mmCIF file with all atom_site columns, C-alpha atoms in Angstrom:
data_model
loop_
_atom_site.group_PDB
_atom_site.id
_atom_site.type_symbol
_atom_site.label_atom_id
_atom_site.label_alt_id
_atom_site.label_comp_id
_atom_site.label_asym_id
_atom_site.label_entity_id
_atom_site.label_seq_id
_atom_site.pdbx_PDB_ins_code
_atom_site.Cartn_x
_atom_site.Cartn_y
_atom_site.Cartn_z
_atom_site.occupancy
_atom_site.B_iso_or_equiv
_atom_site.pdbx_formal_charge
_atom_site.auth_seq_id
_atom_site.auth_comp_id
_atom_site.auth_asym_id
_atom_site.auth_atom_id
_atom_site.pdbx_PDB_model_num
ATOM 1   C CA . GLU M 1 1   ? 109.486 144.857 88.739  1.00 0.00 ? 1078 GLU M CA 1
ATOM 2   C CA . PRO M 1 2   ? 107.585 142.012 88.375  1.00 0.00 ? 1079 PRO M CA 1
ATOM 3   C CA . ILE M 1 3   ? 105.987 139.587 90.682  1.00 0.00 ? 1080 ILE M CA 1
ATOM 4   C CA . ASN M 1 4   ? 106.195 135.719 90.545  1.00 0.00 ? 1081 ASN M CA 1
ATOM 5   C CA . ILE M 1 5   ? 104.177 133.123 92.069  1.00 0.00 ? 1082 ILE M CA 1
ATOM 6   C CA . SER M 1 6   ? 104.711 129.797 92.239  1.00 0.00 ? 1083 SER M CA 1
ATOM 7   C CA . ASN M 1 7   ? 102.510 126.614 93.471  1.00 0.00 ? 1084 ASN M CA 1
ATOM 8   C CA . LYS M 1 8   ? 103.523 123.241 94.855  1.00 0.00 ? 1085 LYS M CA 1
ATOM 9   C CA . PRO M 1 9   ? 102.470 120.351 92.991  1.00 0.00 ? 1086 PRO M CA 1
ATOM 10  C CA . ILE M 1 10  ? 98.828  118.643 94.488  1.00 0.00 ? 1087 ILE M CA 1
ATOM 11  C CA . ALA M 1 11  ? 99.501  114.786 94.499  1.00 0.00 ? 1088 ALA M CA 1
ATOM 12  C CA . SER M 1 12  ? 96.919  112.304 93.223  1.00 0.00 ? 1089 SER M CA 1
ATOM 13  C CA . ILE M 1 13  ? 96.819  108.586 92.421  1.00 0.00 ? 1090 ILE M CA 1
ATOM 14  C CA . ALA M 1 14  ? 93.894  107.019 90.487  1.00 0.00 ? 1091 ALA M CA 1
ATOM 15  C CA . VAL M 1 15  ? 93.039  103.567 90.819  1.00 0.00 ? 1092 VAL M CA 1
ATOM 16  C CA . ASN M 1 16  ? 90.093  101.438 89.795  1.00 0.00 ? 1093 ASN M CA 1
ATOM 17  C CA . SER M 1 17  ? 88.650  100.059 92.641  1.00 0.00 ? 1094 SER M CA 1
ATOM 18  C CA . ASP M 1 18  ? 90.422  99.562  96.606  1.00 0.00 ? 1095 ASP M CA 1
ATOM 19  C CA . LYS M 1 19  ? 90.012  95.950  97.063  1.00 0.00 ? 1096 LYS M CA 1
ATOM 20  C CA . THR M 1 20  ? 91.119  92.999  95.282  1.00 0.00 ? 1097 THR M CA 1
ATOM 21  C CA . CYS M 1 21  ? 92.227  89.128  95.494  1.00 0.00 ? 1098 CYS M CA 1
ATOM 22  C CA . LEU M 1 22  ? 95.837  88.065  95.800  1.00 0.00 ? 1099 LEU M CA 1
ATOM 23  C CA . ASN M 1 23  ? 97.711  87.429  92.890  1.00 0.00 ? 1100 ASN M CA 1
ATOM 24  C CA . LYS M 1 24  ? 95.765  90.080  90.902  1.00 0.00 ? 1101 LYS M CA 1
ATOM 25  C CA . GLU M 1 25  ? 97.404  92.703  89.653  1.00 0.00 ? 1102 GLU M CA 1
ATOM 26  C CA . MET M 1 26  ? 96.305  96.416  90.454  1.00 0.00 ? 1103 MET M CA 1
ATOM 27  C CA . ILE M 1 27  ? 97.286  99.446  88.552  1.00 0.00 ? 1104 ILE M CA 1
ATOM 28  C CA . PHE M 1 28  ? 98.091  103.072 90.024  1.00 0.00 ? 1105 PHE M CA 1
ATOM 29  C CA . GLN M 1 29  ? 98.649  105.874 87.725  1.00 0.00 ? 1106 GLN M CA 1
ATOM 30  C CA . ASN M 1 30  ? 99.744  109.579 89.464  1.00 0.00 ? 1107 ASN M CA 1
ATOM 31  C CA . MET M 1 31  ? 97.382  111.996 87.903  1.00 0.00 ? 1108 MET M CA 1
ATOM 32  C CA . THR M 1 32  ? 99.395  114.806 90.360  1.00 0.00 ? 1109 THR M CA 1
ATOM 33  C CA . GLU M 1 33  ? 98.945  117.975 89.550  1.00 0.00 ? 1110 GLU M CA 1
ATOM 34  C CA . PRO M 1 34  ? 102.469 119.542 88.362  1.00 0.00 ? 1111 PRO M CA 1
ATOM 35  C CA . GLY M 1 35  ? 102.516 122.960 90.227  1.00 0.00 ? 1112 GLY M CA 1
ATOM 36  C CA . SER M 1 36  ? 105.103 125.820 89.227  1.00 0.00 ? 1113 SER M CA 1
ATOM 37  C CA . PHE M 1 37  ? 108.068 127.132 90.047  1.00 0.00 ? 1114 PHE M CA 1
ATOM 38  C CA . VAL M 1 38  ? 108.616 130.627 87.846  1.00 0.00 ? 1115 VAL M CA 1
ATOM 39  C CA . ILE M 1 39  ? 112.108 131.718 87.262  1.00 0.00 ? 1116 ILE M CA 1
ATOM 40  C CA . ASN M 1 40  ? 113.237 134.718 85.117  1.00 0.00 ? 1117 ASN M CA 1
ATOM 41  C CA . GLN M 1 41  ? 110.051 134.623 84.235  1.00 0.00 ? 1118 GLN M CA 1
ATOM 42  C CA . ASN M 1 42  ? 109.952 131.172 83.035  1.00 0.00 ? 1119 ASN M CA 1
ATOM 43  C CA . CYS M 1 43  ? 107.476 128.645 84.153  1.00 0.00 ? 1120 CYS M CA 1
ATOM 44  C CA . ASP M 1 44  ? 109.143 125.371 85.423  1.00 0.00 ? 1121 ASP M CA 1
ATOM 45  C CA . LYS M 1 45  ? 107.035 122.761 85.994  1.00 0.00 ? 1122 LYS M CA 1
ATOM 46  C CA . THR M 1 46  ? 109.339 119.982 86.891  1.00 0.00 ? 1123 THR M CA 1
ATOM 47  C CA . THR M 1 47  ? 107.274 117.780 89.692  1.00 0.00 ? 1124 THR M CA 1
ATOM 48  C CA . LYS M 1 48  ? 109.584 115.044 90.991  1.00 0.00 ? 1125 LYS M CA 1
ATOM 49  C CA . SER M 1 49  ? 107.375 112.083 92.683  1.00 0.00 ? 1126 SER M CA 1
ATOM 50  C CA . ASN M 1 50  ? 108.224 108.752 94.176  1.00 0.00 ? 1127 ASN M CA 1
ATOM 51  C CA . TRP M 1 51  ? 105.665 106.095 95.566  1.00 0.00 ? 1128 TRP M CA 1
ATOM 52  C CA . GLU M 1 52  ? 106.031 104.497 98.819  1.00 0.00 ? 1129 GLU M CA 1
ATOM 53  C CA . ILE M 1 53  ? 103.933 100.783 100.113 1.00 0.00 ? 1130 ILE M CA 1
ATOM 54  C CA . ILE M 1 54  ? 103.501 100.318 103.197 1.00 0.00 ? 1131 ILE M CA 1
ATOM 55  C CA . PRO M 1 55  ? 104.094 97.107  104.545 1.00 0.00 ? 1132 PRO M CA 1
ATOM 56  C CA . GLU M 1 56  ? 107.074 96.724  102.937 1.00 0.00 ? 1133 GLU M CA 1
ATOM 57  C CA . ASN M 1 57  ? 106.202 93.024  102.371 1.00 0.00 ? 1134 ASN M CA 1
ATOM 58  C CA . GLY M 1 58  ? 103.174 91.343  100.544 1.00 0.00 ? 1135 GLY M CA 1
ATOM 59  C CA . TRP M 1 59  ? 103.349 92.283  97.361  1.00 0.00 ? 1136 TRP M CA 1
ATOM 60  C CA . ARG M 1 60  ? 105.736 93.021  94.913  1.00 0.00 ? 1137 ARG M CA 1
ATOM 61  C CA . LEU M 1 61  ? 106.402 95.410  91.615  1.00 0.00 ? 1138 LEU M CA 1
ATOM 62  C CA . SER M 1 62  ? 105.186 94.545  88.572  1.00 0.00 ? 1139 SER M CA 1
ATOM 63  C CA . SER M 1 63  ? 105.515 97.776  86.548  1.00 0.00 ? 1140 SER M CA 1
ATOM 64  C CA . GLY M 1 64  ? 106.863 100.726 86.819  1.00 0.00 ? 1141 GLY M CA 1
ATOM 65  C CA . GLN M 1 65  ? 109.709 101.574 89.743  1.00 0.00 ? 1142 GLN M CA 1
ATOM 66  C CA . LEU M 1 66  ? 108.945 103.568 93.215  1.00 0.00 ? 1143 LEU M CA 1
ATOM 67  C CA . GLY M 1 67  ? 111.442 106.302 92.433  1.00 0.00 ? 1144 GLY M CA 1
ATOM 68  C CA . LEU M 1 68  ? 114.193 107.137 95.771  1.00 0.00 ? 1145 LEU M CA 1
ATOM 69  C CA . ASP M 1 69  ? 113.121 108.227 98.860  1.00 0.00 ? 1146 ASP M CA 1
ATOM 70  C CA . ALA M 1 70  ? 114.516 111.774 98.055  1.00 0.00 ? 1147 ALA M CA 1
ATOM 71  C CA . PRO M 1 71  ? 114.566 111.630 93.794  1.00 0.00 ? 1148 PRO M CA 1
ATOM 72  C CA . THR M 1 72  ? 116.983 114.417 92.421  1.00 0.00 ? 1149 THR M CA 1
ATOM 73  C CA . ILE M 1 73  ? 116.411 116.437 88.999  1.00 0.00 ? 1150 ILE M CA 1
ATOM 74  C CA . ASN M 1 74  ? 118.052 113.086 87.536  1.00 0.00 ? 1151 ASN M CA 1
ATOM 75  C CA . PRO M 1 75  ? 114.382 111.690 86.272  1.00 0.00 ? 1152 PRO M CA 1
ATOM 76  C CA . ASN M 1 76  ? 115.244 108.186 87.079  1.00 0.00 ? 1153 ASN M CA 1
ATOM 77  C CA . THR M 1 77  ? 115.424 108.871 90.386  1.00 0.00 ? 1154 THR M CA 1
ATOM 78  C CA . TRP M 1 78  ? 111.529 109.542 89.986  1.00 0.00 ? 1155 TRP M CA 1
ATOM 79  C CA . GLY M 1 79  ? 108.574 107.082 90.326  1.00 0.00 ? 1156 GLY M CA 1
ATOM 80  C CA . SER M 1 80  ? 106.926 106.078 87.199  1.00 0.00 ? 1157 SER M CA 1
ATOM 81  C CA . GLU M 1 81  ? 103.968 107.292 86.245  1.00 0.00 ? 1158 GLU M CA 1
ATOM 82  C CA . ASN M 1 82  ? 102.410 103.931 86.459  1.00 0.00 ? 1159 ASN M CA 1
ATOM 83  C CA . LEU M 1 83  ? 102.716 101.778 89.396  1.00 0.00 ? 1160 LEU M CA 1
ATOM 84  C CA . GLY M 1 84  ? 101.737 97.819  88.980  1.00 0.00 ? 1161 GLY M CA 1
ATOM 85  C CA . LEU M 1 85  ? 101.293 96.129  92.029  1.00 0.00 ? 1162 LEU M CA 1
ATOM 86  C CA . THR M 1 86  ? 100.671 92.142  92.624  1.00 0.00 ? 1163 THR M CA 1
ATOM 87  C CA . PHE M 1 87  ? 99.889  91.594  96.329  1.00 0.00 ? 1164 PHE M CA 1
ATOM 88  C CA . ILE M 1 88  ? 101.098 87.937  97.479  1.00 0.00 ? 1165 ILE M CA 1
ATOM 89  C CA . GLU M 1 89  ? 99.609  88.008  101.132 1.00 0.00 ? 1166 GLU M CA 1
ATOM 90  C CA . PRO M 1 90  ? 96.340  88.823  102.413 1.00 0.00 ? 1167 PRO M CA 1
ATOM 91  C CA . GLY M 1 91  ? 95.568  92.203  104.479 1.00 0.00 ? 1168 GLY M CA 1
ATOM 92  C CA . ILE M 1 92  ? 95.645  96.080  104.485 1.00 0.00 ? 1169 ILE M CA 1
ATOM 93  C CA . TYR M 1 93  ? 98.479  98.030  102.203 1.00 0.00 ? 1170 TYR M CA 1
ATOM 94  C CA . THR M 1 94  ? 98.520  101.746 102.052 1.00 0.00 ? 1171 THR M CA 1
ATOM 95  C CA . ILE M 1 95  ? 100.204 103.123 98.757  1.00 0.00 ? 1172 ILE M CA 1
ATOM 96  C CA . TYR M 1 96  ? 101.628 106.493 99.050  1.00 0.00 ? 1173 TYR M CA 1
ATOM 97  C CA . LEU M 1 97  ? 102.418 108.837 96.221  1.00 0.00 ? 1174 LEU M CA 1
ATOM 98  C CA . PHE M 1 98  ? 104.755 111.756 96.785  1.00 0.00 ? 1175 PHE M CA 1
ATOM 99  C CA . ALA M 1 99  ? 105.027 114.932 94.513  1.00 0.00 ? 1176 ALA M CA 1
ATOM 100 C CA . VAL M 1 100 ? 107.625 117.885 94.918  1.00 0.00 ? 1177 VAL M CA 1
ATOM 101 C CA . ASN M 1 101 ? 108.901 120.623 93.529  1.00 0.00 ? 1178 ASN M CA 1
ATOM 102 C CA . THR M 1 102 ? 111.173 124.285 94.386  1.00 0.00 ? 1179 THR M CA 1
ATOM 103 C CA . CYS M 1 103 ? 107.846 125.555 96.101  1.00 0.00 ? 1180 CYS M CA 1
ATOM 104 C CA . GLY M 1 104 ? 106.369 122.607 98.031  1.00 0.00 ? 1181 GLY M CA 1
ATOM 105 C CA . SER M 1 105 ? 105.473 119.072 98.376  1.00 0.00 ? 1182 SER M CA 1
ATOM 106 C CA . ASP M 1 106 ? 102.182 117.230 98.636  1.00 0.00 ? 1183 ASP M CA 1
ATOM 107 C CA . VAL M 1 107 ? 101.356 113.617 99.290  1.00 0.00 ? 1184 VAL M CA 1
ATOM 108 C CA . ASP M 1 108 ? 98.084  111.225 98.244  1.00 0.00 ? 1185 ASP M CA 1
ATOM 109 C CA . SER M 1 109 ? 97.532  108.092 99.455  1.00 0.00 ? 1186 SER M CA 1
ATOM 110 C CA . VAL M 1 110 ? 95.079  105.178 98.600  1.00 0.00 ? 1187 VAL M CA 1
ATOM 111 C CA . ILE M 1 111 ? 94.335  101.680 101.083 1.00 0.00 ? 1188 ILE M CA 1
ATOM 112 C CA . VAL M 1 112 ? 94.388  98.496  99.532  1.00 0.00 ? 1189 VAL M CA 1
ATOM 113 C CA . ASN M 1 113 ? 92.328  95.722  101.025 1.00 0.00 ? 1190 ASN M CA 1
ATOM 114 C CA . VAL M 1 114 ? 93.862  92.386  99.910  1.00 0.00 ? 1191 VAL M CA 1
ATOM 115 C CA . TYR M 1 115 ? 91.317  89.123  100.521 1.00 0.00 ? 1192 TYR M CA 1
ATOM 116 C CA . PRO M 1 116 ? 92.198  85.698  100.146 1.00 0.00 ? 1193 PRO M CA 1
ATOM 117 C CA . ASN M 1 117 ? 91.180  83.757  97.148  1.00 0.00 ? 1194 ASN M CA 1
ATOM 118 C CA . PRO M 1 118 ? 88.421  82.260  97.418  1.00 0.00 ? 1195 PRO M CA 1
ATOM 119 C CA . ILE M 1 119 ? 88.432  78.359  98.044  1.00 0.00 ? 1196 ILE M CA 1
ATOM 120 C CA . PRO M 1 120 ? 85.184  76.561  96.348  1.00 0.00 ? 1197 PRO M CA 1
ATOM 121 C CA . SER M 1 121 ? 82.846  74.134  98.632  1.00 0.00 ? 1198 SER M CA 1
ATOM 122 C CA . PHE M 1 122 ? 79.298  73.194  98.944  1.00 0.00 ? 1199 PHE M CA 1
ATOM 123 C CA . SER M 1 123 ? 77.390  70.450  100.805 1.00 0.00 ? 1200 SER M CA 1
ATOM 124 C CA . LEU M 1 124 ? 73.829  68.459  99.171  1.00 0.00 ? 1201 LEU M CA 1
ATOM 125 C CA . ASP M 1 125 ? 71.057  67.849  101.025 1.00 0.00 ? 1202 ASP M CA 1
ATOM 126 C CA . LYS M 1 126 ? 71.373  64.440  99.623  1.00 0.00 ? 1203 LYS M CA 1
ATOM 127 C CA . ASN M 1 127 ? 73.317  62.325  97.460  1.00 0.00 ? 1204 ASN M CA 1
ATOM 128 C CA . GLU M 1 128 ? 71.057  59.297  96.379  1.00 0.00 ? 1205 GLU M CA 1
ATOM 129 C CA . GLY M 1 129 ? 67.799  58.260  96.256  1.00 0.00 ? 1206 GLY M CA 1
ATOM 130 C CA . CYS M 1 130 ? 65.260  57.245  93.474  1.00 0.00 ? 1207 CYS M CA 1
ATOM 131 C CA . GLY M 1 131 ? 64.987  58.811  90.453  1.00 0.00 ? 1208 GLY M CA 1
ATOM 132 C CA . PRO M 1 132 ? 63.703  61.684  89.441  1.00 0.00 ? 1209 PRO M CA 1
ATOM 133 C CA . LEU M 1 133 ? 66.400  62.611  92.971  1.00 0.00 ? 1210 LEU M CA 1
ATOM 134 C CA . ILE M 1 134 ? 66.305  66.447  93.238  1.00 0.00 ? 1211 ILE M CA 1
ATOM 135 C CA . VAL M 1 135 ? 69.224  68.323  94.644  1.00 0.00 ? 1212 VAL M CA 1
ATOM 136 C CA . ASN M 1 136 ? 69.958  71.146  96.628  1.00 0.00 ? 1213 ASN M CA 1
ATOM 137 C CA . ILE M 1 137 ? 73.146  72.738  96.944  1.00 0.00 ? 1214 ILE M CA 1
ATOM 138 C CA . SER M 1 138 ? 74.148  75.096  99.903  1.00 0.00 ? 1215 SER M CA 1
ATOM 139 C CA . ASN M 1 139 ? 77.034  76.641  99.117  1.00 0.00 ? 1216 ASN M CA 1
ATOM 140 C CA . THR M 1 140 ? 79.703  76.954  102.062 1.00 0.00 ? 1217 THR M CA 1
ATOM 141 C CA . SER M 1 141 ? 82.664  78.571  99.603  1.00 0.00 ? 1218 SER M CA 1
ATOM 142 C CA . ASN M 1 142 ? 84.831  80.646  102.197 1.00 0.00 ? 1219 ASN M CA 1
ATOM 143 C CA . PHE M 1 143 ? 84.079  84.108  100.189 1.00 0.00 ? 1220 PHE M CA 1
ATOM 144 C CA . GLU M 1 144 ? 81.487  87.012  100.754 1.00 0.00 ? 1221 GLU M CA 1
ATOM 145 C CA . GLU M 1 145 ? 79.600  87.890  97.307  1.00 0.00 ? 1222 GLU M CA 1
ATOM 146 C CA . SER M 1 146 ? 79.583  91.431  99.700  1.00 0.00 ? 1223 SER M CA 1
ATOM 147 C CA . LEU M 1 147 ? 83.206  92.346  98.473  1.00 0.00 ? 1224 LEU M CA 1
ATOM 148 C CA . PHE M 1 148 ? 83.177  91.117  94.903  1.00 0.00 ? 1225 PHE M CA 1
ATOM 149 C CA . PRO M 1 149 ? 81.071  89.583  92.316  1.00 0.00 ? 1226 PRO M CA 1
ATOM 150 C CA . ILE M 1 150 ? 81.390  86.013  92.159  1.00 0.00 ? 1227 ILE M CA 1
ATOM 151 C CA . ASP M 1 151 ? 81.521  83.924  88.574  1.00 0.00 ? 1228 ASP M CA 1
ATOM 152 C CA . TYR M 1 152 ? 79.838  81.067  89.481  1.00 0.00 ? 1229 TYR M CA 1
ATOM 153 C CA . ASN M 1 153 ? 80.082  77.655  87.024  1.00 0.00 ? 1230 ASN M CA 1
ATOM 154 C CA . TRP M 1 154 ? 78.424  74.726  88.067  1.00 0.00 ? 1231 TRP M CA 1
ATOM 155 C CA . GLN M 1 155 ? 79.002  71.595  86.111  1.00 0.00 ? 1232 GLN M CA 1
ATOM 156 C CA . ILE M 1 156 ? 77.731  67.894  86.453  1.00 0.00 ? 1233 ILE M CA 1
ATOM 157 C CA . ASN M 1 157 ? 79.646  65.191  84.864  1.00 0.00 ? 1234 ASN M CA 1
ATOM 158 C CA . SER M 1 158 ? 78.205  61.603  84.534  1.00 0.00 ? 1235 SER M CA 1
ATOM 159 C CA . LEU M 1 159 ? 81.306  59.429  85.593  1.00 0.00 ? 1236 LEU M CA 1
ATOM 160 C CA . ASN M 1 160 ? 79.034  56.221  83.908  1.00 0.00 ? 1237 ASN M CA 1
ATOM 161 C CA . ASN M 1 161 ? 78.331  57.960  80.467  1.00 0.00 ? 1238 ASN M CA 1
ATOM 162 C CA . SER M 1 162 ? 74.853  59.055  81.367  1.00 0.00 ? 1239 SER M CA 1
ATOM 163 C CA . ASP M 1 163 ? 74.062  61.940  78.778  1.00 0.00 ? 1240 ASP M CA 1
ATOM 164 C CA . PHE M 1 164 ? 73.086  65.406  79.741  1.00 0.00 ? 1241 PHE M CA 1
ATOM 165 C CA . SER M 1 165 ? 69.784  65.629  79.387  1.00 0.00 ? 1242 SER M CA 1
ATOM 166 C CA . SER M 1 166 ? 69.911  62.826  81.759  1.00 0.00 ? 1243 SER M CA 1
ATOM 167 C CA . TRP M 1 167 ? 69.952  65.894  84.523  1.00 0.00 ? 1244 TRP M CA 1
ATOM 168 C CA . GLU M 1 168 ? 68.607  69.485  84.680  1.00 0.00 ? 1245 GLU M CA 1
ATOM 169 C CA . PHE M 1 169 ? 68.931  72.667  86.771  1.00 0.00 ? 1246 PHE M CA 1
ATOM 170 C CA . ILE M 1 170 ? 65.274  73.662  88.611  1.00 0.00 ? 1247 ILE M CA 1
ATOM 171 C CA . ASN M 1 171 ? 63.501  76.028  90.700  1.00 0.00 ? 1248 ASN M CA 1
ATOM 172 C CA . ASN M 1 172 ? 64.570  78.988  88.451  1.00 0.00 ? 1249 ASN M CA 1
ATOM 173 C CA . THR M 1 173 ? 68.354  77.921  89.221  1.00 0.00 ? 1250 THR M CA 1
ATOM 174 C CA . SER M 1 174 ? 71.267  77.408  86.704  1.00 0.00 ? 1251 SER M CA 1
ATOM 175 C CA . ASP M 1 175 ? 75.014  77.045  85.938  1.00 0.00 ? 1252 ASP M CA 1
ATOM 176 C CA . THR M 1 176 ? 75.623  80.202  87.374  1.00 0.00 ? 1253 THR M CA 1
ATOM 177 C CA . SER M 1 177 ? 73.449  80.683  90.601  1.00 0.00 ? 1254 SER M CA 1
ATOM 178 C CA . THR M 1 178 ? 74.832  80.491  94.191  1.00 0.00 ? 1255 THR M CA 1
ATOM 179 C CA . ASN M 1 179 ? 72.964  77.794  95.519  1.00 0.00 ? 1256 ASN M CA 1
ATOM 180 C CA . PRO M 1 180 ? 71.511  75.616  92.516  1.00 0.00 ? 1257 PRO M CA 1
ATOM 181 C CA . SER M 1 181 ? 69.152  72.810  92.603  1.00 0.00 ? 1258 SER M CA 1
ATOM 182 C CA . PHE M 1 182 ? 68.939  69.973  90.176  1.00 0.00 ? 1259 PHE M CA 1
ATOM 183 C CA . VAL M 1 183 ? 66.805  67.030  88.990  1.00 0.00 ? 1260 VAL M CA 1
ATOM 184 C CA . PHE M 1 184 ? 68.617  63.563  88.214  1.00 0.00 ? 1261 PHE M CA 1
ATOM 185 C CA . LYS M 1 185 ? 65.832  62.120  85.908  1.00 0.00 ? 1262 LYS M CA 1
ATOM 186 C CA . ASN M 1 186 ? 67.854  58.659  85.128  1.00 0.00 ? 1263 ASN M CA 1
ATOM 187 C CA . SER M 1 187 ? 69.769  56.325  87.262  1.00 0.00 ? 1264 SER M CA 1
ATOM 188 C CA . GLY M 1 188 ? 73.774  56.976  87.081  1.00 0.00 ? 1265 GLY M CA 1
ATOM 189 C CA . TYR M 1 189 ? 76.600  58.165  88.852  1.00 0.00 ? 1266 TYR M CA 1
ATOM 190 C CA . TYR M 1 190 ? 77.387  62.094  88.886  1.00 0.00 ? 1267 TYR M CA 1
#
């Protein structure tokens, strides 16, 4: 008489980060290790899975399907292998992946922190004077660089047709610096 050994699946989610900003799609991959159920000396590796997101609002499904809470043998009731979510409200979300076969079930979860989009703002240490005028920027944007790398792109436009050469970055700063400094060489309105 043969001995049949079966095992339950091991649920696993893969995602590239545990934080994001509003309105950016995140892809969650079902990396579940399928279990197996031995019947009549054949291994059945059918593993049903479904997704759940808590809280139930503040996000929208951008690709894939969650699946039914209790998926049947019909694959149309299962959650998709890849799930795309776009978060539309800041907060903390828990994404669950449930995997089940005849031998048992398992669950994996990922917590995602969703942050508001940055709102750029800054102040100048001076906004008028005689040239050459040195101006230092204090970046007062509402976003912490420790959460995500921030790309800055400082631009200065002349409003009275002065050319680009009438100002430049100084103090080892550039258009990508957090708090740049400029020197304005010629008179003008910028």
